[in-house]
PDB file of C-alpha atoms in Angstrom:
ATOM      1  CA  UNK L   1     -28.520 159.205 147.561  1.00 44.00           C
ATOM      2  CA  UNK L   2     -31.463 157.597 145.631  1.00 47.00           C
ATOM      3  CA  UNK L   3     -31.752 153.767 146.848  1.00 53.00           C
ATOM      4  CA  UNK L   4     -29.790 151.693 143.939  1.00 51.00           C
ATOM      5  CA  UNK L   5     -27.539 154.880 142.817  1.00 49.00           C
ATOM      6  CA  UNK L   6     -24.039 154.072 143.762  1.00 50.00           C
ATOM      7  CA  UNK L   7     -20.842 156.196 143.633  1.00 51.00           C
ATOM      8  CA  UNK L   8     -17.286 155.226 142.623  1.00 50.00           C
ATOM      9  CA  UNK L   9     -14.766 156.298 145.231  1.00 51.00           C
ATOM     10  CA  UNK L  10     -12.413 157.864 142.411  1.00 50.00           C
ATOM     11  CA  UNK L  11     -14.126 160.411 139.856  1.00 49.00           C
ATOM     12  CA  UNK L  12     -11.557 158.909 137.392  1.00 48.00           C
ATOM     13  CA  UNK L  13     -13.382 155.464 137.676  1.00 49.00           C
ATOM     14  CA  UNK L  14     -16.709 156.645 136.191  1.00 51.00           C
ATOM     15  CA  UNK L  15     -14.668 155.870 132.696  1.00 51.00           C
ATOM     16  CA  UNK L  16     -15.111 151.959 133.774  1.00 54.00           C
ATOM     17  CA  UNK L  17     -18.060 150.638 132.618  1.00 54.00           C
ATOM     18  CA  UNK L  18     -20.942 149.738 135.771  1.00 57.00           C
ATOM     19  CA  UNK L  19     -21.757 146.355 135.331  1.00 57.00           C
ATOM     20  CA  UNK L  20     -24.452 145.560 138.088  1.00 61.00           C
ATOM     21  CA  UNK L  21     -24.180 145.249 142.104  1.00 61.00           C
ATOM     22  CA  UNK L  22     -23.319 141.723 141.143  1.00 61.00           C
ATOM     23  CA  UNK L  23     -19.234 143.376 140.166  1.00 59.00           C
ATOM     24  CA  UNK L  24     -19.739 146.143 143.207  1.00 60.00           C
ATOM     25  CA  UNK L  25     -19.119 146.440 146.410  1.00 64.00           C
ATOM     26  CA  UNK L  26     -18.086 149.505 148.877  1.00 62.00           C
ATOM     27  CA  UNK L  27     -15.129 150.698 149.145  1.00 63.00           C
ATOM     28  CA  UNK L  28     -14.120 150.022 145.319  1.00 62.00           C
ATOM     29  CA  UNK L  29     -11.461 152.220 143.702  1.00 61.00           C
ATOM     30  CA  UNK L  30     -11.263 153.008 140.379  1.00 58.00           C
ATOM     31  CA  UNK L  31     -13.002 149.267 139.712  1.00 58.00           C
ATOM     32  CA  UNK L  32     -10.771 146.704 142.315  1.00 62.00           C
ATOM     33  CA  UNK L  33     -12.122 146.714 145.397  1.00 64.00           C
ATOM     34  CA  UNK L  34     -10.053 145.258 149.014  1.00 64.00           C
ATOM     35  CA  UNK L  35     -12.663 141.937 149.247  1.00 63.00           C
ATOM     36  CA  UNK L  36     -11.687 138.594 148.964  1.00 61.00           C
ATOM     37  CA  UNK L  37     -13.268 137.497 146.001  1.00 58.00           C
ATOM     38  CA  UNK L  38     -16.302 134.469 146.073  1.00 56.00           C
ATOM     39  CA  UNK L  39     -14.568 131.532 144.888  1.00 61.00           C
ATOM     40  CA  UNK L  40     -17.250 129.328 144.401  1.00 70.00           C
ATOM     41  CA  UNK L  41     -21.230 129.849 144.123  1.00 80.00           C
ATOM     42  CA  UNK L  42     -24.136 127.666 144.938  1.00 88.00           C
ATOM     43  CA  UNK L  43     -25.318 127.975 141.118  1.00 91.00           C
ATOM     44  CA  UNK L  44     -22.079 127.063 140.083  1.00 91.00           C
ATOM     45  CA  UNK L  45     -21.976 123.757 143.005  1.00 92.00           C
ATOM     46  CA  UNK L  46     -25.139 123.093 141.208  1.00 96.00           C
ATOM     47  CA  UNK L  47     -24.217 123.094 137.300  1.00 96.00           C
ATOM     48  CA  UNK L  48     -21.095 120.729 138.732  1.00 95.00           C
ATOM     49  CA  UNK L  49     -23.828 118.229 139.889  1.00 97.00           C
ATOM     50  CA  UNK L  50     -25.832 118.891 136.591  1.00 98.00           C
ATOM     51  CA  UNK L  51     -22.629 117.921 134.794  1.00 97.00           C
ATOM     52  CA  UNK L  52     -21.712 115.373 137.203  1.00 97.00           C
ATOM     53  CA  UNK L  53     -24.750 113.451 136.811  1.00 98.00           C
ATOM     54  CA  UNK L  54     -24.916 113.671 133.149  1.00 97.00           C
ATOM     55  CA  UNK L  55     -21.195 112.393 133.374  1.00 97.00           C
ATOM     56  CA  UNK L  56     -22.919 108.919 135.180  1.00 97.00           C
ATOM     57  CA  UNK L  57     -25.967 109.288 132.316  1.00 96.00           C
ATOM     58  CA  UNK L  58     -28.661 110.354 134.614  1.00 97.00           C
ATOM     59  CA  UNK L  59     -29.779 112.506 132.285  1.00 97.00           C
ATOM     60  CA  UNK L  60     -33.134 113.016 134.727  1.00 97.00           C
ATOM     61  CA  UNK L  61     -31.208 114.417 137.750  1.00 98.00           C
ATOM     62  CA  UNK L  62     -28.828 116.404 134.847  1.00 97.00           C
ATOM     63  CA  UNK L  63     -31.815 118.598 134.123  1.00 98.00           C
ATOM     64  CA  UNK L  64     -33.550 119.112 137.388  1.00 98.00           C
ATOM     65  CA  UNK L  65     -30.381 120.576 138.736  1.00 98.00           C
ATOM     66  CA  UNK L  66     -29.846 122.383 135.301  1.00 98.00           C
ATOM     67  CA  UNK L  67     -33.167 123.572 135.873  1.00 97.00           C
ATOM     68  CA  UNK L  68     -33.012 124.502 139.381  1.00 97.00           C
ATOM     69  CA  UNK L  69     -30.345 127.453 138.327  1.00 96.00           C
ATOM     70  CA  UNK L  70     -32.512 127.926 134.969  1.00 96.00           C
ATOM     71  CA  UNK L  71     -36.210 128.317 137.031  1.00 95.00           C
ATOM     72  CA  UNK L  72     -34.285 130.320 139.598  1.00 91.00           C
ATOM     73  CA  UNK L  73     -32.764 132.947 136.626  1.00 91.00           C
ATOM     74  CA  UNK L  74     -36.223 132.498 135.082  1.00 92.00           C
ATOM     75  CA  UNK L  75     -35.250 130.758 132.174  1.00 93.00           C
ATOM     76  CA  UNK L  76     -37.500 128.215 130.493  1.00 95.00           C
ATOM     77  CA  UNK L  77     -36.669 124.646 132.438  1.00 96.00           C
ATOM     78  CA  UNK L  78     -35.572 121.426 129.687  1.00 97.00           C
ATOM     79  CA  UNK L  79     -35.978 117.866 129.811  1.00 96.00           C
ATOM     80  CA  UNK L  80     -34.586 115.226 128.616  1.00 95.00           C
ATOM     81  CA  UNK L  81     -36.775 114.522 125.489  1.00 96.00           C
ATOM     82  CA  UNK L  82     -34.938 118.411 124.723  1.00 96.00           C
ATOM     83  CA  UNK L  83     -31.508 116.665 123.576  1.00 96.00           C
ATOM     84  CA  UNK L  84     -30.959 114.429 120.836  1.00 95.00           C
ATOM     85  CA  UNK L  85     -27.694 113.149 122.066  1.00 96.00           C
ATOM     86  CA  UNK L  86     -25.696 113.602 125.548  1.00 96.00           C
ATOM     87  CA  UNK L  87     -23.193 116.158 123.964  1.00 96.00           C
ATOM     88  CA  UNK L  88     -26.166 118.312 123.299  1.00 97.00           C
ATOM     89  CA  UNK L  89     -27.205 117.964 126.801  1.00 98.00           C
ATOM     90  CA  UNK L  90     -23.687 118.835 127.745  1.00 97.00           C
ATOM     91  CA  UNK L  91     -22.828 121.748 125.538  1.00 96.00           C
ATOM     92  CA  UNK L  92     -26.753 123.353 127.148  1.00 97.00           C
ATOM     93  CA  UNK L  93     -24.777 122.430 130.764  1.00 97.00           C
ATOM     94  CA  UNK L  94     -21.523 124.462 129.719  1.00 96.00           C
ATOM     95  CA  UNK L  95     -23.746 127.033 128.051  1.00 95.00           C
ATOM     96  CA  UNK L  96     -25.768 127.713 131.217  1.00 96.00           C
ATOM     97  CA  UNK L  97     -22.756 127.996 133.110  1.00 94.00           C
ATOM     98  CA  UNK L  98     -21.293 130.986 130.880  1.00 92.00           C
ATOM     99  CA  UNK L  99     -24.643 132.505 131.505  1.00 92.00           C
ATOM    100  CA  UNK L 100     -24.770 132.181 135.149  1.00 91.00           C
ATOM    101  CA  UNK L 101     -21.432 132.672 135.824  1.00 87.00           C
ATOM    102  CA  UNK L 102     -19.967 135.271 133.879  1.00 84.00           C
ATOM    103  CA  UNK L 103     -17.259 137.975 135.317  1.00 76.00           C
ATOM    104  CA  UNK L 104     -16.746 135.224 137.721  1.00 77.00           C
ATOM    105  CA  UNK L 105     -13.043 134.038 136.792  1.00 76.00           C
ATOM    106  CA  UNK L 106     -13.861 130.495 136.374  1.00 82.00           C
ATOM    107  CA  UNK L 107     -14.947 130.469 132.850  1.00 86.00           C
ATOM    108  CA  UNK L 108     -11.641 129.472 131.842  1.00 84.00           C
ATOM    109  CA  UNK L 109     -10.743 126.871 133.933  1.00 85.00           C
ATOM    110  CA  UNK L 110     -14.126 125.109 133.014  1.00 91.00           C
ATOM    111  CA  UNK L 111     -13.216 125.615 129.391  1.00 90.00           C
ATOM    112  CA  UNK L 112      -9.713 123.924 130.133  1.00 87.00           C
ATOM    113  CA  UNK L 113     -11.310 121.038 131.995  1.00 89.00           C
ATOM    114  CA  UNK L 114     -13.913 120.019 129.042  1.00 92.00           C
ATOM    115  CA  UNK L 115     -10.998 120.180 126.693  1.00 88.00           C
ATOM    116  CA  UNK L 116     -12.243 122.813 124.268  1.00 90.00           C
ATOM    117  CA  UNK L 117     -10.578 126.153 125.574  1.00 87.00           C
ATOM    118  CA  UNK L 118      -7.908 126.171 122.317  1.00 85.00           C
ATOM    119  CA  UNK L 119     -10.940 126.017 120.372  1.00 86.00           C
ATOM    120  CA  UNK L 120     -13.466 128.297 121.779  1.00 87.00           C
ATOM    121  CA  UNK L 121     -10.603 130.648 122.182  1.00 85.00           C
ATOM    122  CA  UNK L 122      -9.920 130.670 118.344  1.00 85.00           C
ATOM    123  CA  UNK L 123     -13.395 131.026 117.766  1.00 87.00           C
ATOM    124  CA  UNK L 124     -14.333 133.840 119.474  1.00 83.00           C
ATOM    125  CA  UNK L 125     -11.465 135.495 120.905  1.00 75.00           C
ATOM    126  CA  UNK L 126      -9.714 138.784 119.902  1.00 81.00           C
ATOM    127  CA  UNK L 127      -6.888 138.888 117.278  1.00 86.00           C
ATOM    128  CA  UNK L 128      -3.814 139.258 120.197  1.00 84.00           C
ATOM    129  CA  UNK L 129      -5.522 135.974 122.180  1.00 79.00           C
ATOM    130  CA  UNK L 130      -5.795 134.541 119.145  1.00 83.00           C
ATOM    131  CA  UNK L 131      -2.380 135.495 117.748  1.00 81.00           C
ATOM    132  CA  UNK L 132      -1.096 133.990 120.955  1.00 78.00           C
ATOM    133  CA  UNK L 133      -2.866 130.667 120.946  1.00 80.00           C
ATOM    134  CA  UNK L 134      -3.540 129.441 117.437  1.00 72.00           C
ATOM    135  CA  UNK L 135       0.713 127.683 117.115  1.00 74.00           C
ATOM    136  CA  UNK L 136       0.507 126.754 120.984  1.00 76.00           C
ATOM    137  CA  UNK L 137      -2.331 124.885 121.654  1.00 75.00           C
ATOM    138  CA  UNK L 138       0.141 124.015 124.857  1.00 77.00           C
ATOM    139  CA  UNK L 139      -0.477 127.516 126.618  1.00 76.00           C
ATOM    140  CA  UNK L 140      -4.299 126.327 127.606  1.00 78.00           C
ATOM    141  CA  UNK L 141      -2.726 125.060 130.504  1.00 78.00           C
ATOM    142  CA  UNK L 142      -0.345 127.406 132.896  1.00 79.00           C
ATOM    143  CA  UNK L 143       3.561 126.347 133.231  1.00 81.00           C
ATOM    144  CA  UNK L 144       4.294 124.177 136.285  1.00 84.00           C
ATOM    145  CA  UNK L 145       6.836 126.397 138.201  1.00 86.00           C
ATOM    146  CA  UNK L 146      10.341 124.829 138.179  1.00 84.00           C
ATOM    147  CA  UNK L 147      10.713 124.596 142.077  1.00 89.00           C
ATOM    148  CA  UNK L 148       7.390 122.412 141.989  1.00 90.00           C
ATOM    149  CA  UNK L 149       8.965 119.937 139.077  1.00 87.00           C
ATOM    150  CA  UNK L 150      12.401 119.830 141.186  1.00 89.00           C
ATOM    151  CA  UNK L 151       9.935 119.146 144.287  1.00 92.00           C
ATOM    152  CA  UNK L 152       8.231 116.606 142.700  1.00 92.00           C
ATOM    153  CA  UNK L 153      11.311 114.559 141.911  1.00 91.00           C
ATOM    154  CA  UNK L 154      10.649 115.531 137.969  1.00 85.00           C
ATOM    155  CA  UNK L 155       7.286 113.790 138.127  1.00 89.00           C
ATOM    156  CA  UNK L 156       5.817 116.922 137.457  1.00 86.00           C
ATOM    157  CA  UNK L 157       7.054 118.599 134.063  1.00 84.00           C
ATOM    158  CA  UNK L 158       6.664 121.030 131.744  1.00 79.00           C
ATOM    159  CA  UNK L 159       6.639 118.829 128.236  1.00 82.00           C
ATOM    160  CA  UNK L 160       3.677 120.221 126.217  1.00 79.00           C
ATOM    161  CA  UNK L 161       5.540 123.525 126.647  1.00 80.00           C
ATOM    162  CA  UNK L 162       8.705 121.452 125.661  1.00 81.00           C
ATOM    163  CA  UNK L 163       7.091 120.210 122.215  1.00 82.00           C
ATOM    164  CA  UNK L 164       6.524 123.663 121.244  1.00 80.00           C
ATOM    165  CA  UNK L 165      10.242 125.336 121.962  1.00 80.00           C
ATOM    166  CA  UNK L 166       8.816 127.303 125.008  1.00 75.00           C
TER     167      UNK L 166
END
């Protein structure tokens, strides 16, 4: 086998589309594989500090870790003087993260956490998502299971589901 060719397992998986060694590993069938998968990535540790520091206005140390996942991807590095505002700064941090992370299952929590998955989900999502979302801005976030809320003395709860009837 040709260094770089790689062969599915299951001749029924060569319907799935190959995405790159960076979604393939041995022993995949059809396209799930037995791994554990990587939770967390040094380039996305990094974009965290990016935001982290940009969240404490250091807009300096903001863009030389944004940079150090840009230079390394061999994207053009920014400075400050680049943004007119620290929301433009910001959106180029969350941007850089869909780049450098995509296919990696945190997209959505990140989107949750800066408040604008509703929105970016409306925007650009497909018609069932969207169908789904647009009357329960409330389903962003997952249900707390009942045992938790009875665990936690009620001090966990469920009420932006409650607002909506669900």
């Amino acid at each position: 086998v040709p260094k770089g060719v790689y062969y599915f397992n299951n001749l029924n998986a060569s319907t799935a589309p190959y995405l790159g060694n960076k979604f393939w590993c041995f022993g995949m069938e059809y396209n799930m594989d037995s791994n554990n998968y990587k939770v967390f990535r040094f380039a996305g540790a990094t974009l965290n500090l990016a935001e982290a520091h940009l969240m404490c206005n250091d807009f300096e140390k903001a863009c030389a870790y944004l940079n150090a996942v840009k230079s390394r991807a061999g994207l053009d590095t920014v400075s400050p003087s680049d943004f007119s505002s620290r929301d433009a700064l910001l959106a180029e941090i969350q941007d850089e993260c869909a780049r450098e992370l995509f296919g990696e299952f945190n997209r959505r929590h990140d989107l949750v956490r800066w408040g604008i998955w509703h929105e970016k989900c409306l925007n650009y999502g497909n018609t069932t998502l969207k169908n789904n979302i647009r009357n329960y801005p409330c389903r962003q976030y997952y249900p707390i299971p009942d045992v938790q809320v009875n665990l936690s003395n009620n001090a966990l709860d469920n009420d932006e589901y409650r607002k909506y009837g669900l």
